[in-house]
Short mmCIF file of C-alpha atoms in Angstrom, two decimals:
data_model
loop_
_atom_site.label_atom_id
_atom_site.label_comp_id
_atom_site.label_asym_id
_atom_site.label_seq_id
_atom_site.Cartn_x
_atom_site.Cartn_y
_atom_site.Cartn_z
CA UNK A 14 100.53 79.23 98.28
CA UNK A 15 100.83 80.04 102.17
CA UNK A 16 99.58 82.45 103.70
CA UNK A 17 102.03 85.07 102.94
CA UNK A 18 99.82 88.14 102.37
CA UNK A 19 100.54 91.23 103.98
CA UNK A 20 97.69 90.92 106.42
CA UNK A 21 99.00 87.58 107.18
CA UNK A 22 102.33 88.54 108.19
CA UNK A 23 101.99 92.18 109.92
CA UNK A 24 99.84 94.12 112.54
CA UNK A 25 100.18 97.29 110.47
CA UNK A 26 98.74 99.45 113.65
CA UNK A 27 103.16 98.63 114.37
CA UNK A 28 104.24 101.04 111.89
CA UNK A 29 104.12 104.67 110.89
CA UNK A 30 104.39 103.20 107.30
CA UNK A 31 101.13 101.60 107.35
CA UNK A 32 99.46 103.61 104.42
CA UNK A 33 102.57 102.28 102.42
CA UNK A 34 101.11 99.04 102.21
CA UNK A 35 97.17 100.01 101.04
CA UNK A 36 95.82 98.53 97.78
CA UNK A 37 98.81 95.70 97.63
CA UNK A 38 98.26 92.74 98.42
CA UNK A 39 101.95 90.78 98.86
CA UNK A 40 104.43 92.90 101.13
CA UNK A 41 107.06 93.10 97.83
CA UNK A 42 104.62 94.82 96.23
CA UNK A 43 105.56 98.18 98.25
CA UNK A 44 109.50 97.85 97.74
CA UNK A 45 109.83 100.17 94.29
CA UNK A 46 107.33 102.88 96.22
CA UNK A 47 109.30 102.96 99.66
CA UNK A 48 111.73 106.16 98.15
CA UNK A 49 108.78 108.46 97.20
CA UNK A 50 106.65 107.41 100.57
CA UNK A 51 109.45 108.35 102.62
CA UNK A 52 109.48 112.12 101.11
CA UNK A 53 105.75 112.69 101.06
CA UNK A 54 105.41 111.34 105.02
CA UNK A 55 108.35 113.26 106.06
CA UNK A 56 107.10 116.41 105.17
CA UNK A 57 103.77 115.72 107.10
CA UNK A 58 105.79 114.76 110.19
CA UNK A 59 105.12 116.90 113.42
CA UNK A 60 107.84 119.32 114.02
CA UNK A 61 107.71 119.08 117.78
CA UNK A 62 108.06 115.27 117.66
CA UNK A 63 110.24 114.89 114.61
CA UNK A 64 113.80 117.01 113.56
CA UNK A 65 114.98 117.52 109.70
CA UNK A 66 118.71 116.56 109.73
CA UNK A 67 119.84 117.27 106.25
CA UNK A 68 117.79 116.23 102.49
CA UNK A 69 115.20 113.93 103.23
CA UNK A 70 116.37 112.44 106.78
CA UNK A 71 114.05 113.06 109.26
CA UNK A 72 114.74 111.87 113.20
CA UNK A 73 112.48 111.89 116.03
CA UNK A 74 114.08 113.78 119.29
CA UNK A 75 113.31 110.72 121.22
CA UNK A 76 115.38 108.52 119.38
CA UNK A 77 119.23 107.86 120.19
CA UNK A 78 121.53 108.22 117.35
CA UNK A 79 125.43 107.45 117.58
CA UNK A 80 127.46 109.81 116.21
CA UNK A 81 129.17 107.62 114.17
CA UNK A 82 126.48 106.16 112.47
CA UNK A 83 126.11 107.03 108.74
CA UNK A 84 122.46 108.23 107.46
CA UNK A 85 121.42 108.77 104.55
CA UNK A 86 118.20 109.57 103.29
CA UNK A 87 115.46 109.36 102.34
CA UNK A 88 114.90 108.25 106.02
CA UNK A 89 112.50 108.23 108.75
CA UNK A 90 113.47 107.39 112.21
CA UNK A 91 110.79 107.04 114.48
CA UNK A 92 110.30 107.69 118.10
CA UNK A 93 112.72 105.86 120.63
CA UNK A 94 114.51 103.95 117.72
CA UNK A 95 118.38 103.27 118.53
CA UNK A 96 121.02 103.98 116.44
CA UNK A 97 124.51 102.19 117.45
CA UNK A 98 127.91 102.81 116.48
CA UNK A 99 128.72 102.74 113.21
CA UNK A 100 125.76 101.48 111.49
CA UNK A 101 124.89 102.61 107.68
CA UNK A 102 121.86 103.55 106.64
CA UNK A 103 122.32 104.10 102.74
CA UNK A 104 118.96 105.18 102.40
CA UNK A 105 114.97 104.19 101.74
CA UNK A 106 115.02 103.01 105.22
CA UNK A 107 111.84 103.76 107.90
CA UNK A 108 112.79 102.52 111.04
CA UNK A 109 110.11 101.80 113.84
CA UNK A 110 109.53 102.76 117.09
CA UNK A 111 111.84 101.68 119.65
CA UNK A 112 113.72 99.72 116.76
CA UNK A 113 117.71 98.75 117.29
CA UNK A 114 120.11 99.17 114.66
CA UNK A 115 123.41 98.01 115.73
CA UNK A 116 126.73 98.43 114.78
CA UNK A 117 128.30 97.45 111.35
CA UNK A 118 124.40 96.84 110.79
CA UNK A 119 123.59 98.11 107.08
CA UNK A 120 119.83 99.07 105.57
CA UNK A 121 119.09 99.87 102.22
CA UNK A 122 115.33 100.17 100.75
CA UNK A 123 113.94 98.89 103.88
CA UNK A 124 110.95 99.06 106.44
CA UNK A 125 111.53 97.95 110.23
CA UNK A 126 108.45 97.66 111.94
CA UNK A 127 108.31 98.58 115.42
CA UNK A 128 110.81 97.21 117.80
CA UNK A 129 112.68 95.58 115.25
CA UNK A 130 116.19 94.38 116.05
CA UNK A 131 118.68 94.07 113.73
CA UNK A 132 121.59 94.72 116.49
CA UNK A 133 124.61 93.07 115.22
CA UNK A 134 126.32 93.22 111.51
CA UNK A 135 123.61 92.75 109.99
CA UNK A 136 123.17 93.29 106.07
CA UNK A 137 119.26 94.13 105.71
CA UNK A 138 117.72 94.80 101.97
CA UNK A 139 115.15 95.11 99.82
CA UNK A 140 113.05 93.59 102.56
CA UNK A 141 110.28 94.47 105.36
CA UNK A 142 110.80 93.11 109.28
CA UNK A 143 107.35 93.05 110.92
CA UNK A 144 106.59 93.97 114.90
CA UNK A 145 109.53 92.58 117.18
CA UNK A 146 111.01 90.73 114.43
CA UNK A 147 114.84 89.89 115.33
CA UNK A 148 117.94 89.26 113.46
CA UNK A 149 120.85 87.46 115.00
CA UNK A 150 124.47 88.68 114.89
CA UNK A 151 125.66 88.28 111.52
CA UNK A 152 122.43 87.04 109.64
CA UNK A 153 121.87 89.06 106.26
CA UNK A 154 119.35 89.18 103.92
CA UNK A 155 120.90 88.23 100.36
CA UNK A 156 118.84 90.44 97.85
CA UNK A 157 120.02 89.24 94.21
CA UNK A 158 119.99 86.28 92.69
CA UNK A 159 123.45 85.04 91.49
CA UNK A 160 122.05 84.95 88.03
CA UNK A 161 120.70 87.65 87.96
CA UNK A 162 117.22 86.86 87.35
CA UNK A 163 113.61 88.53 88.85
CA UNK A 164 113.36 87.16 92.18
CA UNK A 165 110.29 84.10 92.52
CA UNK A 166 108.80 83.05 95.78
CA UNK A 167 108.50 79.54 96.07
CA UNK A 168 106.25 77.65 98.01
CA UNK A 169 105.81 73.69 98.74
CA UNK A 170 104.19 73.17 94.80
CA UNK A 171 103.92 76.67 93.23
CA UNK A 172 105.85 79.95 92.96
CA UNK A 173 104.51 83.64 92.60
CA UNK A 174 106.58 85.91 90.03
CA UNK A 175 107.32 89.37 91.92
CA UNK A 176 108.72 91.02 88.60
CA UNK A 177 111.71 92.39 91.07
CA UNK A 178 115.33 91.85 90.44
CA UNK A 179 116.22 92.97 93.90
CA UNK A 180 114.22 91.60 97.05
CA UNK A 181 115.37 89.92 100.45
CA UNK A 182 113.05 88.82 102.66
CA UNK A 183 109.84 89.34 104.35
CA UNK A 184 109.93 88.83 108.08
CA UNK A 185 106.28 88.33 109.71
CA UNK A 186 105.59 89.66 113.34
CA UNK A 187 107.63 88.02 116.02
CA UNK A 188 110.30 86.17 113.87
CA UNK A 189 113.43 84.88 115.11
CA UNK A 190 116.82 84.68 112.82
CA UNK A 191 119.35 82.73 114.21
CA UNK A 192 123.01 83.89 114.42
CA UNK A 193 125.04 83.73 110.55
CA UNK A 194 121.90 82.67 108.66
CA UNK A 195 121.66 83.77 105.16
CA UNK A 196 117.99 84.47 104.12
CA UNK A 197 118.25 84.18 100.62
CA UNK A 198 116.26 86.05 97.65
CA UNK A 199 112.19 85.53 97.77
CA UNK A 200 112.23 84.21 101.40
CA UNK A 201 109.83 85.05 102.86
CA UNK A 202 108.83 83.97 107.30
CA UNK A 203 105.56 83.66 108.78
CA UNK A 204 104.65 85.26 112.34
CA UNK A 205 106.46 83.50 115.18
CA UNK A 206 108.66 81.19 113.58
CA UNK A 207 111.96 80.81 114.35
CA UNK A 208 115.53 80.51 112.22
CA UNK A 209 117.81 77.87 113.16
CA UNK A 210 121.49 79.36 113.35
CA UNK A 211 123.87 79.03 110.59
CA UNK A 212 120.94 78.30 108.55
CA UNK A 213 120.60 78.95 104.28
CA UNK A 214 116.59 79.44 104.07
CA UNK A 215 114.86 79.79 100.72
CA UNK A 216 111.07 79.87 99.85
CA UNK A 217 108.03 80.38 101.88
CA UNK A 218 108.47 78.98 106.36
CA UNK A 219 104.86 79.14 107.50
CA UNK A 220 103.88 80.81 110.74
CA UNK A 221 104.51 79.18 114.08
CA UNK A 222 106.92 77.21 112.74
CA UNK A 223 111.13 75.96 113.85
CA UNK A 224 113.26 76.44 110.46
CA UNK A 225 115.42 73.32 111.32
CA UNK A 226 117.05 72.85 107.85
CA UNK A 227 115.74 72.99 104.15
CA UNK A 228 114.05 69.62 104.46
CA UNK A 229 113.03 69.74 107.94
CA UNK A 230 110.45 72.49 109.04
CA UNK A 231 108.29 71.61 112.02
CA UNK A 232 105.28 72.91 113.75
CA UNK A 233 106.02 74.87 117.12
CA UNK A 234 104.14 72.82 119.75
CA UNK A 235 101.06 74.60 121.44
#
């Protein structure tokens, strides 16, 4: 299989979550613990850094939240993370530092690293976006199969099981998605590739890599 571990895809000194991620060794590993993380760092959150805004949601006073956006916790929002109009954050969400969550953009069960952007109706689940990943306007993350089955990643010859029924994708540092791509259950991106738009990705895209189509995945040049 590629090299799709979580050291592999993620500088973890770009997160406040980074003691989320100890003792696993795959990135999906973390998704079922996200909830009860969330509680248990929120209460050791500074006071004079961080503000309690209802059960569970806690903000930083740096960071810029619309007042039409919808939060709901459990929630961490870190320091100088933007909030745009209208975006829904149904909860299990940690959003980095300096991160952009834009309007109509929806999170559920998810951790943005820092300076994450995800600025543009964007449907983000059941997945982890490493340091500066980027979304374009109107790519989603599709988290369930259509058969309902536990989710496989597949690589060129093999597969790993995750045992989850619900799990996007996992976005390595640096990755860029294309406008309207669909990312679809198990995907997962290595650091510094880049999404063709309008594209339907499945499986395992190695690092430093251009996601031209299904059958046609090339090296970036050096």
């Amino acid at each position: 299989m590629e090299n799709i571990t979580i050291y592999d895809l993620f500088d973890l000194k770009e997160t406040i979550a980074a003691e989320l991620f100890a003792g696993a060794e795959y990135p999906w590993e973390v998704l079922p613990k996200i909830h009860d993380f969330i509680i248990e760092l929120g209460k050791r959150l500074p006071e004079e850094f961080y503000e309690k805004r209802g059960e569970d949601i806690w903000v930083a006073k740096s960071a810029r939240v619309a007042p039409t956006a919808c939060l709901n916790g459990p929630l961490i929002i870190d320091e100088e993370a933007e909030i745009r109009h209208c975006a829904y954050i149904r909860g299990n969400a940690i959003v980095g530092k300096g991160a952009v969550v834009g309007n109509s953009t929806e999170l559920k069960n998810v951790v943005l690293f820092n300076k994450v952007q995800v600025p543009h109706y964007n449907y983000v689940g059941d997945s982890i976006l490493g340091f500066k990943a980027h979304m374009g306007a109107g790519s989603i993350t599709s988290n369930v199969k259509s058969d309902k089955t536990l989710v496989t990643v597949k690589g060129k010859e093999d597969f790993l099981e995750t045992g989850l029924k619900k799990m996007g994708a996992m976005l390595g540092d640096c990755v860029e998605v294309g406008c309207n791509s669909v990312l679809n259950p198990g995907t997962v991106v290595g650091r510094n590739s880049n999404i063709y738009p309008v594209s339907m990705v499945r499986g395992v895209v190695p690092a430093d890599s251009i996601f031209k189509s299904q059958k046609e995945i090339v090296a970036k040049r050096k």
